[in-house]
PDB file of C-alpha atoms in Angstrom:
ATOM      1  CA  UNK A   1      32.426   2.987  32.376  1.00  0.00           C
ATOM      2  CA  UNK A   2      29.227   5.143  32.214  1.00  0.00           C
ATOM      3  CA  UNK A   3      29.342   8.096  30.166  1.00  0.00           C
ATOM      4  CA  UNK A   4      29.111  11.698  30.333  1.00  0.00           C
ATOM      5  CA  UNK A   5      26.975  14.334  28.864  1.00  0.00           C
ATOM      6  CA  UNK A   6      23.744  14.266  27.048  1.00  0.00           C
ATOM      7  CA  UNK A   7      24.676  12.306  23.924  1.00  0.00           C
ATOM      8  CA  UNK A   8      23.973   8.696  24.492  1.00  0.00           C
ATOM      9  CA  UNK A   9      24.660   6.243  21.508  1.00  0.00           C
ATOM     10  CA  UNK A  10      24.801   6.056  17.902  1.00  0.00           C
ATOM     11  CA  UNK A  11      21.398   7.711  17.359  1.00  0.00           C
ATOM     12  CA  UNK A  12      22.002  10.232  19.552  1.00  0.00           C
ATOM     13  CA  UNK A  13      25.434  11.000  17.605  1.00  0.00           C
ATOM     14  CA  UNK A  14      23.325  10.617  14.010  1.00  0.00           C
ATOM     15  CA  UNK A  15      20.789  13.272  15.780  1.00  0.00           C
ATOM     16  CA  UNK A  16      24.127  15.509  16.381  1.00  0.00           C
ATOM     17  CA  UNK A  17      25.291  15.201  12.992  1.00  0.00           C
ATOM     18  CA  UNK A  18      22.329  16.074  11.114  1.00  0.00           C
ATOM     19  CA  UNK A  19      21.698  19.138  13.197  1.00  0.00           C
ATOM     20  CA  UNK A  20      25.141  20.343  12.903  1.00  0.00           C
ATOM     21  CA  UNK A  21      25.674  19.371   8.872  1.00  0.00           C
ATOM     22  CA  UNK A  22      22.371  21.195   8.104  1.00  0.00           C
ATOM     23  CA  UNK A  23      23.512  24.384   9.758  1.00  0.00           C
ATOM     24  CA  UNK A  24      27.080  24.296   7.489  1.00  0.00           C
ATOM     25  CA  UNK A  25      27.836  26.825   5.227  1.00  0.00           C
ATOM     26  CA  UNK A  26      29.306  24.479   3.157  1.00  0.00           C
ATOM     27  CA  UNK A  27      30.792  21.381   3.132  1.00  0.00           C
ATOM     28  CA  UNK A  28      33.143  20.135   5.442  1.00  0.00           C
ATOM     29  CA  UNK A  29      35.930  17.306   6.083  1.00  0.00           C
ATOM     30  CA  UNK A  30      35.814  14.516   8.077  1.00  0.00           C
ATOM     31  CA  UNK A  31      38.337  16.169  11.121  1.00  0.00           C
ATOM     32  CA  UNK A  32      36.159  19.258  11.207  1.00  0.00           C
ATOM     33  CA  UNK A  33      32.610  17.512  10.933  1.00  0.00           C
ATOM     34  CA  UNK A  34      34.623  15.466  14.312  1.00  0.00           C
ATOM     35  CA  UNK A  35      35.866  19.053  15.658  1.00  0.00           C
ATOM     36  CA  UNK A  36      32.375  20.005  15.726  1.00  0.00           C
ATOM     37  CA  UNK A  37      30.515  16.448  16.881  1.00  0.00           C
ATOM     38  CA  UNK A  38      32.829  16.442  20.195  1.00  0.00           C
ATOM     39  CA  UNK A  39      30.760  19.235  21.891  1.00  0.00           C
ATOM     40  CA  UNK A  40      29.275  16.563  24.169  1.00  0.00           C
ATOM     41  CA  UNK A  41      31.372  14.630  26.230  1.00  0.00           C
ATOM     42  CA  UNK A  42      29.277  11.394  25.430  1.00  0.00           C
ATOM     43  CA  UNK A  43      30.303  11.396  22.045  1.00  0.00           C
ATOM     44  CA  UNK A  44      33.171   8.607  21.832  1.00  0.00           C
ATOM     45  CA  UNK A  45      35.375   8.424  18.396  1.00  0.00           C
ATOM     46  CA  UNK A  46      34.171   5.263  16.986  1.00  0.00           C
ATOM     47  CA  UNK A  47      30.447   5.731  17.482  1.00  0.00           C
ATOM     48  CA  UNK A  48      31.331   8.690  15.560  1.00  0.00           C
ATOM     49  CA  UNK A  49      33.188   7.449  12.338  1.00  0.00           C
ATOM     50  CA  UNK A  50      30.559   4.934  12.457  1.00  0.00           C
ATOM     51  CA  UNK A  51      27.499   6.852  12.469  1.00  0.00           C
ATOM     52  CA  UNK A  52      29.049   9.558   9.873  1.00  0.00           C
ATOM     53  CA  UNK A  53      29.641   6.447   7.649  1.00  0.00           C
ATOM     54  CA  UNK A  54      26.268   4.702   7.918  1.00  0.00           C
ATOM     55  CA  UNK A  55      24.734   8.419   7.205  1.00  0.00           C
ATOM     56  CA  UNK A  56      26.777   8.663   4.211  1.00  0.00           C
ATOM     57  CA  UNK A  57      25.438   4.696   3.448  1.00  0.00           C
ATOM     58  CA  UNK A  58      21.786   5.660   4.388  1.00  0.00           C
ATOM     59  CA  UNK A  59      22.378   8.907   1.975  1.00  0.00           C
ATOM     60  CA  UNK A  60      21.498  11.398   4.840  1.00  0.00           C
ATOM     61  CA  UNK A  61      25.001  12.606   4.184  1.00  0.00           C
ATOM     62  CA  UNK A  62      27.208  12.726   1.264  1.00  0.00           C
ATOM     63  CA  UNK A  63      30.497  12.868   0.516  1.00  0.00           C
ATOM     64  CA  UNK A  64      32.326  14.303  -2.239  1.00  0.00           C
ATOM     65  CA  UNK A  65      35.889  14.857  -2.410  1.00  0.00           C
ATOM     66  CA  UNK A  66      36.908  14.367   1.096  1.00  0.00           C
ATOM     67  CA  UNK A  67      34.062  16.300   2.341  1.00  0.00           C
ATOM     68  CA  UNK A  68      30.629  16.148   4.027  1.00  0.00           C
ATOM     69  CA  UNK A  69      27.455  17.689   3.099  1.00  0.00           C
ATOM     70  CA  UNK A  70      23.794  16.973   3.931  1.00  0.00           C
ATOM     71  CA  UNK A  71      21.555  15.905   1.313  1.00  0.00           C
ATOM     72  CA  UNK A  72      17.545  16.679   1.487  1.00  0.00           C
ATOM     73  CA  UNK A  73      16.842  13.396   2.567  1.00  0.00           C
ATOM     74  CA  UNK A  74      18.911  14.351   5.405  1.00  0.00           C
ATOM     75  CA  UNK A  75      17.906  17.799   6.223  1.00  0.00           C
ATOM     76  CA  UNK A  76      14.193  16.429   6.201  1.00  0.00           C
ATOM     77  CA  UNK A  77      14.759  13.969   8.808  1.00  0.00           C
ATOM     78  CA  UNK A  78      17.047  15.735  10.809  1.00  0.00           C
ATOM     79  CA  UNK A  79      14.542  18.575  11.450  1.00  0.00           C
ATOM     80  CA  UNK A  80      11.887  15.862  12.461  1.00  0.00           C
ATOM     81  CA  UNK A  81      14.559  14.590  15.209  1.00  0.00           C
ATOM     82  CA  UNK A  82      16.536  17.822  16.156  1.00  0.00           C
ATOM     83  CA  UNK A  83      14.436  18.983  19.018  1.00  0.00           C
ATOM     84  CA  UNK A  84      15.569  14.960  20.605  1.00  0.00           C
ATOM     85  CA  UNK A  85      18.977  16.978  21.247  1.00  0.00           C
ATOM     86  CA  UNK A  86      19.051  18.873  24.499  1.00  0.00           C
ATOM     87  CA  UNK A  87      19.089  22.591  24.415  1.00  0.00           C
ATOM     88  CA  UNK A  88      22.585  23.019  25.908  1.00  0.00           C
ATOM     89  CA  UNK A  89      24.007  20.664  23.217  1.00  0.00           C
ATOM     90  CA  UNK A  90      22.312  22.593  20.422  1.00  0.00           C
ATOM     91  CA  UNK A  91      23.633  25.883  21.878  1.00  0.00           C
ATOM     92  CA  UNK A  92      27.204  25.036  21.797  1.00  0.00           C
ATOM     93  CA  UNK A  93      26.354  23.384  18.756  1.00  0.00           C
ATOM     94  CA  UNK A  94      25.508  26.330  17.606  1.00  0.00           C
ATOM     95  CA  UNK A  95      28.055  29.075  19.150  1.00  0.00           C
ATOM     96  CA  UNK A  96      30.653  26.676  17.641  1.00  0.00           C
ATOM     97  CA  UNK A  97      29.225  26.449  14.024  1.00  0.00           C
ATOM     98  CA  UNK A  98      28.915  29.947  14.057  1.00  0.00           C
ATOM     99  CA  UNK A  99      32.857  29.994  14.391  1.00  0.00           C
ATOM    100  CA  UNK A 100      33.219  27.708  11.561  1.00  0.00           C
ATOM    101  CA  UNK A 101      30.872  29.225   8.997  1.00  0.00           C
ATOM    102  CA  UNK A 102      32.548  32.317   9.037  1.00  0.00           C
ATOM    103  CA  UNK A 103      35.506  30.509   7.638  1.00  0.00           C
ATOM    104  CA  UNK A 104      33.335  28.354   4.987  1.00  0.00           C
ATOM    105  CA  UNK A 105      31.779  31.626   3.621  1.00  0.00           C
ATOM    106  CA  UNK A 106      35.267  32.936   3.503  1.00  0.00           C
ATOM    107  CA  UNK A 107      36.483  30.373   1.523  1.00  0.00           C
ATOM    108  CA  UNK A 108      33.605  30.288  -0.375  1.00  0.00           C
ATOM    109  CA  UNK A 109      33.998  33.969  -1.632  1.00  0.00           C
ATOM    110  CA  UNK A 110      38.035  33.729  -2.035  1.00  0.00           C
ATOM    111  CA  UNK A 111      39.228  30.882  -4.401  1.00  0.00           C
ATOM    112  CA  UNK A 112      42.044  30.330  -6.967  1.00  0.00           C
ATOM    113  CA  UNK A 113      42.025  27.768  -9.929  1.00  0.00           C
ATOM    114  CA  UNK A 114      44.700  26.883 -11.517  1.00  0.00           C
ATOM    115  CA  UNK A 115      44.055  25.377 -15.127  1.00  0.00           C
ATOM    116  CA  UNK A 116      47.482  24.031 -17.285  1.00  0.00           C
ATOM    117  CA  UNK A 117      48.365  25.921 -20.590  1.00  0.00           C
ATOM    118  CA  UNK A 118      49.780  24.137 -23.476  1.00  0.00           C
ATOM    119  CA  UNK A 119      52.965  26.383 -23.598  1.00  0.00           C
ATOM    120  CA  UNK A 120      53.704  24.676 -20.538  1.00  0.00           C
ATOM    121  CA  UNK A 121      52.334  27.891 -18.438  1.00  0.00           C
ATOM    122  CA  UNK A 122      49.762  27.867 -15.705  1.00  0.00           C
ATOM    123  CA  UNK A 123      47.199  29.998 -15.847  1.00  0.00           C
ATOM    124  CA  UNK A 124      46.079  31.273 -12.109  1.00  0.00           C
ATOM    125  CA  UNK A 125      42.436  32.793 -11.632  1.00  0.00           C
ATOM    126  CA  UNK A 126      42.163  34.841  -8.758  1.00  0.00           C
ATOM    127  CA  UNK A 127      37.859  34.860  -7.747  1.00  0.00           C
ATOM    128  CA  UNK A 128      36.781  37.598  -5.293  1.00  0.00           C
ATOM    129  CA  UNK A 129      33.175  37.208  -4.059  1.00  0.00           C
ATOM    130  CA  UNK A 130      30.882  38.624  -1.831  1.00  0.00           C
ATOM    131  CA  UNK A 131      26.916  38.374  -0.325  1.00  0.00           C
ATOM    132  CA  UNK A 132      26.171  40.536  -3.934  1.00  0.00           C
ATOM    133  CA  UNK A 133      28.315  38.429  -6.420  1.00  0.00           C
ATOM    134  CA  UNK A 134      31.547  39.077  -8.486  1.00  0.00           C
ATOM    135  CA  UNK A 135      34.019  41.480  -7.228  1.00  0.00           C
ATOM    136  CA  UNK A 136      37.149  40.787  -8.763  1.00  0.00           C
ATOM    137  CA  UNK A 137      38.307  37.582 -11.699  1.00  0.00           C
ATOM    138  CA  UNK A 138      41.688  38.011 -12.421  1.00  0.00           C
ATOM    139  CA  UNK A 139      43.687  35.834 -14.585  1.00  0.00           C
ATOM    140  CA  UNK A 140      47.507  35.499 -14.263  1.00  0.00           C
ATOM    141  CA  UNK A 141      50.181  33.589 -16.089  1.00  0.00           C
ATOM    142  CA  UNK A 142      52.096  31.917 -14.121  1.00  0.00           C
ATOM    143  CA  UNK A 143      55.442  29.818 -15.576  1.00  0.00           C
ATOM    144  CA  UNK A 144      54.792  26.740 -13.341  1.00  0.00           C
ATOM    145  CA  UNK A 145      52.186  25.028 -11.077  1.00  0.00           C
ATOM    146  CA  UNK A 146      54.510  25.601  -7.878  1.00  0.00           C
ATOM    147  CA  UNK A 147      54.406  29.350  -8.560  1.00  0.00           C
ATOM    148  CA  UNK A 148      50.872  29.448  -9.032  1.00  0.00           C
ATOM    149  CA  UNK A 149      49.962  27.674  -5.885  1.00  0.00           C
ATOM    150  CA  UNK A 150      52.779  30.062  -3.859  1.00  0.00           C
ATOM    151  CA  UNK A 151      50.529  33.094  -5.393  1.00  0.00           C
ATOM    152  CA  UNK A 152      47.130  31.642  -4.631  1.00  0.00           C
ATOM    153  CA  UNK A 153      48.278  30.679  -1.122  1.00  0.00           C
ATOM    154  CA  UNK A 154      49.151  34.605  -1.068  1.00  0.00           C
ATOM    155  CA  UNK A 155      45.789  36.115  -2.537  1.00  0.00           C
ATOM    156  CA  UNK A 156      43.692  33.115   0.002  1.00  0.00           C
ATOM    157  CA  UNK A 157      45.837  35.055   3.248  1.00  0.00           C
ATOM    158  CA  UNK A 158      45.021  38.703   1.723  1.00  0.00           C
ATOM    159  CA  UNK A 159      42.882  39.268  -0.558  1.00  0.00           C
ATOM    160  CA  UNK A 160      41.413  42.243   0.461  1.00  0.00           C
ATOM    161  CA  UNK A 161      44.914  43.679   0.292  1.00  0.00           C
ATOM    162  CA  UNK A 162      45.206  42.693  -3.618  1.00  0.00           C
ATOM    163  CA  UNK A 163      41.894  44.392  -4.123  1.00  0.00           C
ATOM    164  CA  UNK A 164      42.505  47.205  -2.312  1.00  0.00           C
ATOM    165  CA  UNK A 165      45.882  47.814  -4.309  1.00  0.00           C
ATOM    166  CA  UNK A 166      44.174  46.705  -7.751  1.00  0.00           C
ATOM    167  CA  UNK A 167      41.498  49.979  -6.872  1.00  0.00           C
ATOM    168  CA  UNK A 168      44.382  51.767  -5.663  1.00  0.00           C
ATOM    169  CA  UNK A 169      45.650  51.967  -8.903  1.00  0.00           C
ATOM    170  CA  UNK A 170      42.794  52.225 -11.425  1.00  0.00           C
ATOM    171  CA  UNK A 171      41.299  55.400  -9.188  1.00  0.00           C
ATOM    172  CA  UNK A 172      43.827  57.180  -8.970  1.00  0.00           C
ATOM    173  CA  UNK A 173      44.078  60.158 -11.097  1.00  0.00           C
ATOM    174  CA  UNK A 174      46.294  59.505 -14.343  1.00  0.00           C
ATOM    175  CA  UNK A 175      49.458  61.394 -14.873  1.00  0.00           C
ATOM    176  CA  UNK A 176      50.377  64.289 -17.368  1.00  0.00           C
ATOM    177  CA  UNK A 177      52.850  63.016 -19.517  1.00  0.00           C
ATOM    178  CA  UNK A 178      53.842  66.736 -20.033  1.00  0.00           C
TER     179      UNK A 178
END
């Protein structure tokens, strides 16, 4: 069966993949790097986990912890080869990465940590960033690591909400205790 769309064969897919991966905000796992990669109807699932595995091999990409980032030797060679992609491909390519980077920045600037105490606590810290740095470290003590992950799934939903109630607080003028 002959197939569809611009993308081609394993090159073609490596071509994708470097163009896409150098335009992440961060890295990425393998189901979104896949999400992304299927903007061409001529990319077919096993050229794909094979090319994203010999690019890992070749060190083009890397992987660390489940996830995908490009490494220089990657970015340099994908700029050499990105203009081999059609236009239309890159466009999409890039309307949906634009969708997806707004999510990697967010998680980038909200995260929670959760390190083990030796009184058997869990301590939770709350980070808050944004384009100029730090807005908000908060440390918590939590009494176990299922409570800790309940409030960080919380603070990851709102955090602008915490923050918000955290300046709430400190601004507002203090009360005579007349």
């Amino acid at each position: 069966m002959a197939r569809t769309g611009f993308i081609h064969d394993k090159l073609d897919i490596k071509f994708l993949l470097l163009y896409l991966t150098a335009r992440l905000a961060g890295p990425v796992d393998f189901a979104t790097l896949a999400e992304l990669a299927f903007c061409d109807d001529g990319v077919e699932y096993f050229d794909f986990a094979e090319s994203v595995a010999e690019l890992v091999e070749t060190e083009h990409l890397a992987l660390t912890d489940g996830r995908y980032t490009i490494t220089e030797k990657g970015r340099r060679n994908g700029k050499i080869c990105e203009t081999s992609l059609p236009l239309s491909v890159r466009q999409r390519c890039d309307r949906d990465l634009a969708r997806v980077n707004v999510g990697l920045r967010r998680d980038a600037q909200v995260r929670a940590e959760t390190h083990p105490r030796e009184d058997g606590g869990v301590t939770l810290r709350l980070i808050l960033d944004d384009d100029k740095g730090n807005l908000m470290t908060l440390d918590l003590l939590t009494v176990s690591e299922d409570q800790a992950g309940r409030l960080a799934e919380t603070f990851r939903a709102k955090p602008d909400e915490l923050y918000d109630s955290i300046l709430r607080v400190l601004l507002a003028p203090p009360e005579d205790d007349a």
